[in-house]
Coordinates of C-alpha atoms and ligand atoms in Angstrom, one line a residue:
M1 CA 166.9 -40.6 47.9
S2 CA 168.1 -43.4 45.6
K3 CA 170.9 -44.0 48.1
S4 CA 168.6 -45.8 50.5
K5 CA 168.0 -48.7 48.1
T6 CA 169.5 -52.0 49.0
A7 CA 170.6 -55.0 46.9
A8 CA 172.2 -58.2 48.0
I9 CA 174.6 -60.5 46.2
V10 CA 174.8 -64.0 47.8
L11 CA 177.9 -66.0 46.9
A12 CA 177.1 -69.7 46.6
A13 CA 179.3 -71.0 43.9
G14 CA 181.5 -73.0 46.1
M15 CA 181.3 -76.7 45.5
G16 CA 181.8 -77.4 49.2
T17 CA 184.3 -80.2 48.7
R18 CA 184.9 -80.7 52.3
I19 CA 181.2 -81.4 53.0
K20 CA 181.6 -84.5 50.7
S21 CA 178.1 -84.4 49.3
A22 CA 176.2 -84.7 46.0
L23 CA 174.1 -81.8 47.2
P24 CA 175.6 -78.3 46.8
K25 CA 176.8 -77.1 50.2
V26 CA 174.3 -74.2 50.6
M27 CA 171.4 -76.7 50.2
H28 CA 172.3 -78.5 53.4
P29 CA 169.6 -77.7 55.9
I30 CA 169.8 -76.2 59.4
G31 CA 166.6 -75.9 61.4
G32 CA 164.8 -77.8 58.6
R33 CA 165.6 -75.6 55.6
P34 CA 168.6 -75.0 53.4
M35 CA 171.3 -72.7 54.6
V36 CA 170.8 -70.4 51.6
S37 CA 167.1 -70.1 52.4
H38 CA 167.9 -68.9 55.9
L39 CA 170.2 -66.2 54.5
L40 CA 167.6 -65.1 52.0
A41 CA 164.9 -64.9 54.7
T42 CA 167.2 -62.6 56.6
V43 CA 167.8 -60.5 53.4
D44 CA 164.1 -60.3 52.9
R45 CA 163.7 -58.9 56.4
I46 CA 165.9 -55.9 55.6
A47 CA 163.7 -55.4 52.5
A48 CA 166.4 -55.7 49.9
E49 CA 164.8 -54.8 46.6
R50 CA 167.1 -56.9 44.4
T51 CA 168.8 -60.1 45.3
V52 CA 171.2 -62.1 43.1
V53 CA 172.5 -65.5 43.9
V54 CA 175.9 -66.5 42.4
I55 CA 175.9 -70.2 41.9
G56 CA 178.3 -72.8 40.3
P57 CA 177.7 -74.9 37.2
D58 CA 175.2 -77.7 37.7
M59 CA 173.4 -76.1 40.6
D60 CA 169.9 -76.1 39.3
I61 CA 168.6 -77.2 42.6
V62 CA 169.9 -74.0 44.1
S63 CA 168.3 -71.9 41.3
R64 CA 164.9 -73.7 42.0
T65 CA 165.3 -73.1 45.7
V66 CA 166.0 -69.4 45.5
A67 CA 163.5 -68.7 42.8
P68 CA 162.0 -66.2 41.8
R69 CA 165.3 -64.5 42.7
P70 CA 167.7 -64.5 39.8
T71 CA 170.8 -66.7 39.8
V72 CA 174.0 -66.2 37.8
V73 CA 176.5 -68.9 37.1
Q74 CA 180.1 -68.4 37.9
A75 CA 181.6 -71.0 35.5
D76 CA 185.2 -70.8 36.8
R77 CA 185.8 -70.2 40.4
L78 CA 188.4 -67.5 40.2
G79 CA 187.9 -65.8 43.5
T80 CA 185.4 -63.8 45.5
A81 CA 185.8 -60.6 43.4
H82 CA 185.2 -62.6 40.3
A83 CA 182.1 -64.1 41.9
V84 CA 180.6 -60.7 42.7
L85 CA 181.4 -59.5 39.2
Q86 CA 179.0 -62.2 37.8
A87 CA 176.1 -60.1 39.2
R88 CA 177.0 -57.0 37.1
R89 CA 174.3 -57.5 34.5
E90 CA 171.6 -58.1 37.1
L91 CA 172.6 -54.9 39.0
E92 CA 173.1 -52.8 35.9
G93 CA 172.4 -49.1 36.8
F94 CA 171.8 -49.9 40.5
D95 CA 173.4 -47.2 42.6
G96 CA 172.1 -48.0 46.1
D97 CA 173.9 -50.1 48.7
V98 CA 175.1 -53.6 47.8
L99 CA 175.4 -56.2 50.5
V100 CA 177.7 -59.1 49.7
L101 CA 176.9 -62.2 51.7
Y102 CA 178.1 -65.8 51.7
G103 CA 175.5 -68.6 51.3
D104 CA 177.5 -70.8 53.7
T105 CA 177.3 -68.2 56.4
P106 CA 173.6 -68.4 57.2
L107 CA 173.3 -67.2 60.8
I108 CA 173.8 -63.5 60.3
A109 CA 171.1 -61.5 62.0
P110 CA 169.1 -58.8 60.1
E111 CA 170.0 -56.3 62.9
T112 CA 173.6 -56.7 61.9
L113 CA 172.9 -56.0 58.3
E114 CA 170.9 -53.0 59.4
R115 CA 173.9 -51.7 61.4
M116 CA 176.1 -52.1 58.3
L117 CA 173.6 -50.2 56.1
A118 CA 173.3 -47.5 58.8
A119 CA 177.1 -47.1 58.8
R120 CA 177.1 -46.8 55.0
R121 CA 174.5 -44.1 55.1
T122 CA 176.2 -42.1 57.9
A123 CA 178.8 -39.4 57.2
P124 CA 181.4 -39.8 55.9
Q125 CA 179.4 -42.4 54.0
P126 CA 182.2 -45.0 53.6
A127 CA 182.4 -46.6 50.2
V128 CA 182.9 -50.0 51.8
V129 CA 181.6 -51.2 55.1
V130 CA 183.1 -54.5 56.2
L131 CA 181.6 -56.7 58.9
G132 CA 184.5 -57.5 61.2
F133 CA 184.7 -59.9 64.1
R134 CA 187.2 -61.2 66.6
P135 CA 187.2 -65.0 66.3
A136 CA 188.8 -67.1 69.1
Q137 CA 191.0 -68.6 66.4
P138 CA 191.7 -66.0 63.6
G139 CA 193.6 -68.7 61.6
A140 CA 193.0 -68.3 57.9
Y141 CA 190.6 -65.2 58.1
G142 CA 191.6 -62.0 56.4
R143 CA 192.9 -59.4 58.8
L144 CA 191.5 -55.9 59.0
V145 CA 194.2 -53.3 58.9
M146 CA 192.9 -50.2 60.7
Q147 CA 194.0 -46.7 61.2
G148 CA 192.0 -45.3 64.0
D149 CA 188.3 -45.8 62.9
S150 CA 189.3 -46.1 59.3
L151 CA 189.7 -49.4 57.5
E152 CA 192.9 -49.2 55.3
A153 CA 193.1 -52.7 53.9
I154 CA 192.2 -56.3 54.2
V155 CA 195.1 -58.6 54.1
E156 CA 194.5 -62.3 53.5
A157 CA 196.2 -64.6 56.0
K158 CA 198.4 -66.1 53.3
E159 CA 199.8 -62.7 52.4
A160 CA 200.0 -61.2 55.9
T161 CA 203.2 -60.3 57.7
A162 CA 203.7 -61.7 61.2
E163 CA 202.7 -58.3 62.6
Q164 CA 199.4 -58.3 60.6
L165 CA 198.7 -61.9 61.6
A166 CA 198.6 -60.7 65.2
I167 CA 195.6 -58.4 64.4
P168 CA 192.6 -59.9 66.3
L169 CA 190.0 -58.1 64.1
C170 CA 189.1 -60.3 61.1
N171 CA 187.0 -60.2 57.9
S172 CA 183.8 -62.1 58.2
G173 CA 183.4 -61.7 54.4
V174 CA 180.2 -59.7 54.6
M175 CA 180.4 -56.3 53.1
C176 CA 178.2 -53.4 52.2
I177 CA 179.4 -51.4 49.2
D178 CA 178.4 -48.2 47.4
G179 CA 176.6 -49.7 44.3
A180 CA 177.8 -46.8 42.2
R181 CA 181.4 -47.8 42.7
L182 CA 181.3 -51.5 43.3
F183 CA 181.9 -52.8 39.7
G184 CA 184.4 -50.0 38.9
L185 CA 186.5 -51.1 41.9
L186 CA 186.1 -54.8 41.0
D187 CA 187.4 -54.2 37.5
R188 CA 190.7 -53.1 39.0
V189 CA 191.2 -56.1 41.2
G190 CA 194.1 -58.3 40.0
N191 CA 195.1 -61.9 40.8
D192 CA 198.8 -61.5 41.6
N193 CA 198.6 -63.1 45.0
A194 CA 199.3 -66.3 46.9
K195 CA 196.2 -68.1 45.6
G196 CA 196.2 -66.5 42.1
E197 CA 192.6 -65.5 42.8
F198 CA 190.7 -62.2 42.4
Y199 CA 190.1 -61.2 46.0
L200 CA 187.0 -59.1 46.8
T201 CA 189.0 -57.9 49.8
D202 CA 191.3 -55.9 47.5
I203 CA 188.5 -53.3 46.9
V204 CA 189.3 -51.8 50.3
A205 CA 192.8 -50.7 49.4
L206 CA 191.6 -49.6 46.0
A207 CA 188.9 -47.4 47.5
R208 CA 191.4 -45.9 49.9
A209 CA 193.8 -45.2 47.0
D210 CA 190.9 -43.2 45.5
G211 CA 190.7 -41.2 48.7
L212 CA 187.4 -42.9 49.7
T213 CA 186.8 -44.0 53.3
C214 CA 186.1 -47.5 54.4
A215 CA 184.7 -48.6 57.8
V216 CA 184.2 -51.6 60.0
V217 CA 181.1 -52.7 61.9
E218 CA 181.7 -55.6 64.4
G219 CA 179.5 -58.7 64.7
A220 CA 179.4 -61.7 67.0
E221 CA 181.4 -64.8 66.1
D222 CA 178.4 -67.1 66.5
E223 CA 176.4 -65.4 63.7
L224 CA 179.4 -65.3 61.4
L225 CA 180.1 -69.0 61.6
G226 CA 180.9 -70.3 58.1
V227 CA 180.0 -73.9 57.2
N228 CA 182.6 -75.9 55.3
S229 CA 182.1 -79.4 56.8
R230 CA 179.5 -81.6 58.3
A231 CA 181.0 -80.9 61.7
E232 CA 180.6 -77.1 61.2
L233 CA 177.1 -77.8 59.9
A234 CA 176.3 -79.4 63.3
V235 CA 177.8 -76.4 65.1
A236 CA 175.6 -74.0 63.0
E237 CA 172.6 -76.2 63.8
G238 CA 173.4 -75.9 67.5
V239 CA 173.6 -72.1 67.3
L240 CA 170.3 -71.9 65.5
Q241 CA 168.6 -74.3 67.9
A242 CA 169.7 -72.3 70.8
R243 CA 168.1 -69.2 69.2
L244 CA 164.9 -71.0 68.4
R245 CA 164.6 -72.5 71.9
R246 CA 165.2 -69.1 73.4
A247 CA 162.5 -67.5 71.2
A248 CA 160.0 -70.2 72.1
M249 CA 160.7 -69.6 75.8
D250 CA 160.5 -65.8 75.3
N251 CA 157.1 -66.3 73.7
G252 CA 155.8 -68.1 76.8
A253 CA 156.6 -71.8 76.4
T254 CA 158.2 -73.8 79.2
L255 CA 160.9 -76.2 78.0
T256 CA 162.0 -78.4 80.8
A257 CA 165.2 -79.5 79.1
P258 CA 165.6 -77.0 76.3
E259 CA 168.9 -78.5 75.0
T260 CA 167.0 -81.7 74.1
V261 CA 164.2 -80.0 72.2
F262 CA 164.7 -79.6 68.4
L263 CA 162.8 -76.9 66.5
S264 CA 162.4 -75.9 62.9
H265 CA 162.8 -72.4 61.5
D266 CA 159.0 -72.2 61.2
T267 CA 157.8 -73.9 64.4
R268 CA 155.0 -71.9 65.9
I269 CA 154.3 -72.5 69.6
G270 CA 151.6 -70.7 71.6
R271 CA 151.6 -69.5 75.2
D272 CA 151.7 -71.7 78.3
V273 CA 152.8 -74.7 76.2
R274 CA 154.7 -77.2 78.3
I275 CA 157.3 -79.2 76.4
G276 CA 159.1 -82.1 78.1
P277 CA 162.5 -83.5 77.2
F278 CA 163.5 -84.9 73.8
V279 CA 160.8 -83.5 71.6
T280 CA 161.5 -82.9 67.9
F281 CA 159.6 -80.4 65.7
G282 CA 160.1 -81.0 62.0
P283 CA 159.1 -78.2 59.6
G284 CA 155.5 -76.9 59.4
V285 CA 154.3 -77.4 63.0
T286 CA 151.8 -75.1 64.8
I287 CA 151.0 -75.6 68.4
G288 CA 148.2 -73.7 70.1
D289 CA 148.1 -72.3 73.6
D290 CA 148.1 -74.3 76.8
V291 CA 149.1 -77.6 75.1
E292 CA 151.1 -80.1 77.1
I293 CA 153.7 -82.1 75.1
K294 CA 155.3 -84.9 77.2
G295 CA 158.7 -86.3 76.4
F296 CA 159.9 -88.0 73.3
C297 CA 157.3 -86.8 70.8
H298 CA 158.1 -86.3 67.1
F299 CA 156.0 -83.8 65.0
E300 CA 156.1 -82.6 61.5
D301 CA 153.8 -80.6 59.3
C302 CA 150.8 -80.8 61.7
T303 CA 148.7 -78.6 63.9
V304 CA 147.7 -79.0 67.6
D305 CA 144.9 -76.9 69.1
T306 CA 144.5 -75.3 72.5
G307 CA 144.7 -77.5 75.6
A308 CA 145.6 -80.8 73.9
I309 CA 147.8 -83.3 75.7
L310 CA 150.3 -85.2 73.7
G311 CA 152.7 -88.0 74.5
P312 CA 155.0 -89.3 75.8
Y313 CA 156.1 -90.9 72.6
A314 CA 153.5 -89.5 70.3
R315 CA 154.2 -89.1 66.6
L316 CA 152.3 -86.6 64.5
R317 CA 153.1 -87.0 60.8
P318 CA 152.2 -84.6 57.9
G319 CA 148.5 -83.6 57.8
A320 CA 147.8 -84.5 61.4
A321 CA 145.4 -82.0 63.0
V322 CA 144.7 -82.4 66.7
G323 CA 141.7 -80.5 68.0
E324 CA 141.1 -78.6 71.2
G325 CA 141.6 -80.6 74.4
A326 CA 142.2 -83.9 72.5
H327 CA 144.5 -86.5 74.0
I328 CA 147.1 -88.4 72.0
G329 CA 149.0 -90.8 74.2
N330 CA 152.0 -93.1 74.0
F331 CA 153.1 -94.9 70.9
V332 CA 150.3 -93.3 68.8
E333 CA 151.0 -92.3 65.2
I334 CA 148.7 -89.9 63.4
K335 CA 149.0 -89.2 59.7
K336 CA 146.8 -87.0 57.5
A337 CA 144.0 -87.2 60.0
V338 CA 141.8 -84.9 61.9
V339 CA 141.3 -85.7 65.6
E340 CA 138.4 -83.5 66.6
P341 CA 138.1 -81.7 70.0
G342 CA 138.1 -83.8 73.1
A343 CA 138.8 -87.1 71.3
K344 CA 141.1 -89.6 73.0
V345 CA 143.6 -91.8 71.3
N346 CA 145.7 -92.8 74.2
H347 CA 147.7 -96.0 73.5
L348 CA 149.5 -97.9 70.7
T349 CA 147.4 -96.8 67.8
Y350 CA 147.8 -95.9 64.1
I351 CA 145.3 -93.3 62.7
G352 CA 146.0 -92.5 59.0
D353 CA 143.7 -90.9 56.4
A354 CA 140.9 -90.5 58.9
R355 CA 138.6 -88.3 60.9
V356 CA 138.1 -89.0 64.6
G357 CA 135.0 -87.3 65.6
A358 CA 134.7 -85.0 68.7
G359 CA 134.8 -86.9 72.0
A360 CA 135.4 -90.3 70.4
N361 CA 137.5 -92.8 72.3
I362 CA 139.9 -94.9 70.4
G363 CA 141.0 -98.0 72.3
A364 CA 144.5 -99.3 72.7
G365 CA 145.9 -100.9 69.6
T366 CA 143.4 -99.6 67.1
I367 CA 144.6 -99.5 63.6
T368 CA 143.1 -97.8 60.6
C369 CA 144.0 -100.1 57.7
N370 CA 144.3 -97.4 55.1
Y371 CA 146.5 -98.9 52.4
D372 CA 146.1 -102.0 50.2
G373 CA 149.6 -101.7 48.7
F374 CA 148.3 -99.5 45.9
M375 CA 146.0 -96.9 47.2
K376 CA 145.0 -95.1 50.4
Y377 CA 141.5 -95.1 51.8
H378 CA 139.6 -93.0 54.3
T379 CA 138.2 -94.0 57.7
D380 CA 135.5 -91.8 59.2
I381 CA 134.8 -92.2 62.9
G382 CA 131.8 -90.3 64.2
A383 CA 131.5 -88.0 67.2
G384 CA 131.3 -89.9 70.5
A385 CA 132.1 -93.3 69.0
F386 CA 133.9 -95.9 71.0
I387 CA 136.4 -98.2 69.3
G388 CA 137.3 -101.2 71.5
S389 CA 140.9 -102.2 71.9
N390 CA 142.8 -104.0 69.2
S391 CA 140.4 -103.2 66.5
A392 CA 141.3 -103.0 62.8
L393 CA 139.2 -100.6 60.8
V394 CA 139.5 -101.6 57.2
A395 CA 139.2 -98.5 55.0
P396 CA 137.2 -97.2 53.3
V397 CA 134.8 -97.5 56.3
R398 CA 132.6 -95.3 58.3
I399 CA 131.7 -95.6 62.0
G400 CA 128.6 -93.6 62.8
D401 CA 128.3 -91.1 65.7
G402 CA 128.0 -92.8 69.1
A403 CA 128.6 -96.3 67.7
I404 CA 130.5 -98.9 69.7
V405 CA 132.9 -101.3 68.1
G406 CA 133.7 -104.4 70.3
A407 CA 137.3 -105.0 71.2
G408 CA 139.3 -107.1 68.7
S409 CA 137.0 -106.4 65.8
V410 CA 138.0 -106.3 62.2
V411 CA 135.5 -103.8 60.8
T412 CA 135.0 -104.1 57.0
H413 CA 131.5 -102.6 56.8
D414 CA 130.1 -99.3 57.8
V415 CA 128.6 -99.1 61.3
E416 CA 125.4 -97.2 61.9
S417 CA 125.2 -94.4 64.4
N418 CA 124.7 -95.7 68.0
A419 CA 125.0 -99.3 66.8
L420 CA 127.2 -102.0 68.3
A421 CA 129.5 -103.8 65.9
V422 CA 131.4 -106.9 66.9
A423 CA 133.4 -108.6 64.2
R424 CA 135.4 -111.4 65.9
G425 CA 135.2 -115.1 66.5
E426 CA 132.6 -116.2 69.0
Q427 CA 133.8 -117.3 72.3
I428 CA 133.1 -120.9 73.4
S429 CA 133.2 -122.2 77.0
R430 CA 133.2 -125.8 78.3
G431 CA 132.9 -126.3 82.0
G432 CA 135.7 -128.5 83.6
W433 CA 137.3 -129.1 80.2
A434 CA 140.7 -128.1 81.5
I435 CA 140.7 -130.6 84.3
R436 CA 139.8 -133.4 81.9
F437 CA 142.4 -132.3 79.4
R438 CA 145.2 -132.2 82.0
E439 CA 144.3 -135.7 83.3
R440 CA 144.2 -137.2 79.8
M441 CA 147.6 -135.6 78.9
A442 CA 149.3 -136.7 82.1
A443 CA 148.2 -140.3 81.6
L444 CA 149.4 -140.2 78.0
K445 CA 152.8 -138.9 79.0
A446 CA 153.2 -141.6 81.8
Q447 CA 152.3 -144.3 79.3
R448 CA 155.0 -143.1 76.8
K449 CA 157.6 -143.0 79.5
K450 CA 156.9 -146.6 80.5
E451 CA 157.2 -147.8 77.0
A452 CA 160.6 -146.1 76.4
Ligands
LIG501 C1 187.2 -65.1 52.4 C2 187.9 -63.7 52.5 C3 188.5 -63.6 53.9 C4 187.5 -63.8 54.9 C5 186.8 -65.2 54.8 C6 185.7 -65.3 55.7 C7 188.5 -63.2 50.2 C8 189.6 -63.0 49.3 N1 188.8 -63.6 51.4 O1 188.2 -66.1 52.4 O2 189.1 -62.3 54.0 O3 188.2 -63.8 56.2 O4 186.2 -65.3 53.4 O5 185.1 -66.5 55.7 O6 187.4 -62.8 49.9 N2 183.1 -68.1 46.4 C9 182.5 -68.1 45.1 N3 183.3 -68.0 44.0 C10 184.6 -68.0 44.1 C11 185.2 -67.9 45.4 C12 184.4 -68.0 46.5 O7 181.3 -68.1 45.0 O8 185.3 -67.9 43.1 C13 182.2 -68.1 47.6 C14 182.4 -69.4 48.4 O9 181.5 -70.4 48.0 C15 182.2 -68.9 49.8 C16 182.7 -67.5 49.8 O10 182.6 -67.1 48.4 O11 180.8 -69.0 50.1 C17 184.0 -67.3 50.3 O12 185.0 -68.1 49.6 P1 186.2 -68.8 50.3 O13 187.0 -69.5 49.3 O14 185.7 -69.6 51.4 O15 187.0 -67.6 50.8 P2 188.0 -67.6 52.0 O16 189.3 -68.1 51.5 O17 187.5 -68.3 53.2
LIG502 MG1 186.0 -69.8 53.5

């Protein structure tokens, strides 16, 4: 039964010149994580037991990202066959099925890989299964030369005859190969071709020459999209977003204008969540059931519990935790703070490094002053407290349960439970003063005019 084992080799040695970046191409994110991480998550879902990532020189950042999976460095970029050969030591003695994948082709579905593995394991057990597709523009893709159901060869566009160029079925690059034969076939690949490279695609004709069979499984173009430029990165992002929105809706969320909602690979959204237009979910967001998110909100690394109402224009930054039924209104920013159940923070407020107790009401324009330019300090607001509008709570400070802070206060000392704290200039009133003032000023002005 050793034949049911699966390994994956991910090619990621390309510098990605056309993406014009200091960051290796496969590190560019879609849906909030690097392309290569998407691909590896897919590989994990098919339970590959060994995965090797082939990287270029100076790509430590890729090694760190894919760890603990091993990486091997392809020092010279001599072609796709040469790249796969770099994984030989890591796959020593492996005789299961080997998937070859491209790190810059991140959208492939696990089901597609399962179909390839199934084809490999079905009689006549083809030595090589190639994932083919029919792109709208076949352009530079390798063409799959078929004879009935059997794949005879892959011809690179540069080497193809006019007749072969007319073949609509193309090589996506993804292959599933008999691990017992892979490296033997690769050893025989030469580089006498238009690009002077060692083409992985040559293993098909070599396998056929040995009397082995090769087969094709077809995939959809949108999952086989390769990213070579920022424009293609944006297209891949679009495909991924469409999938994520669809999944959110399938799970029971209403998206009024789905095309304006941006999700991350790990966004978790409960049932009966209503999401208005132009909402962005950065990585690490969990939304409970029955939450209403009005338009133009921005969330990252935060949690929202059942029945909360957010926005429009609410911003939840890392470490924000909004409790059940709490309200977070327009132009409110919450960072590293717990807003307990039923609390209301409805307008123009910054809550950072804080706790807002259950049922507390935070008036418009309240600011937790959490930073002195060097360190961060905590503000603790008790349950049922009422903070009057335009108050500054200078941390570290504690407002007791049920306390009331008068509007416009600058609170620098702790406030006891159920106490009133007012920290602002006293109001003075003088009856009729305005009338006297106007008379005096009018007279003064008239006098000046006469003198001029
Ligand atoms: C390759 C296929 C072509 C297929 C196309 C699909 C070959 C010879 N051709 O062509 O049939 O239609 O992909 O996109 O395989 N890489 C390395 N090291 C190398 C060379 C490449 O790691 O030495 C990696 C690249 O980073 C990339 C992938 O392999 O992720 C494909 O290489 P690329 O040069 O883009 O191959 P294509 O010419 O597009
Ligand atoms: Mg390419």
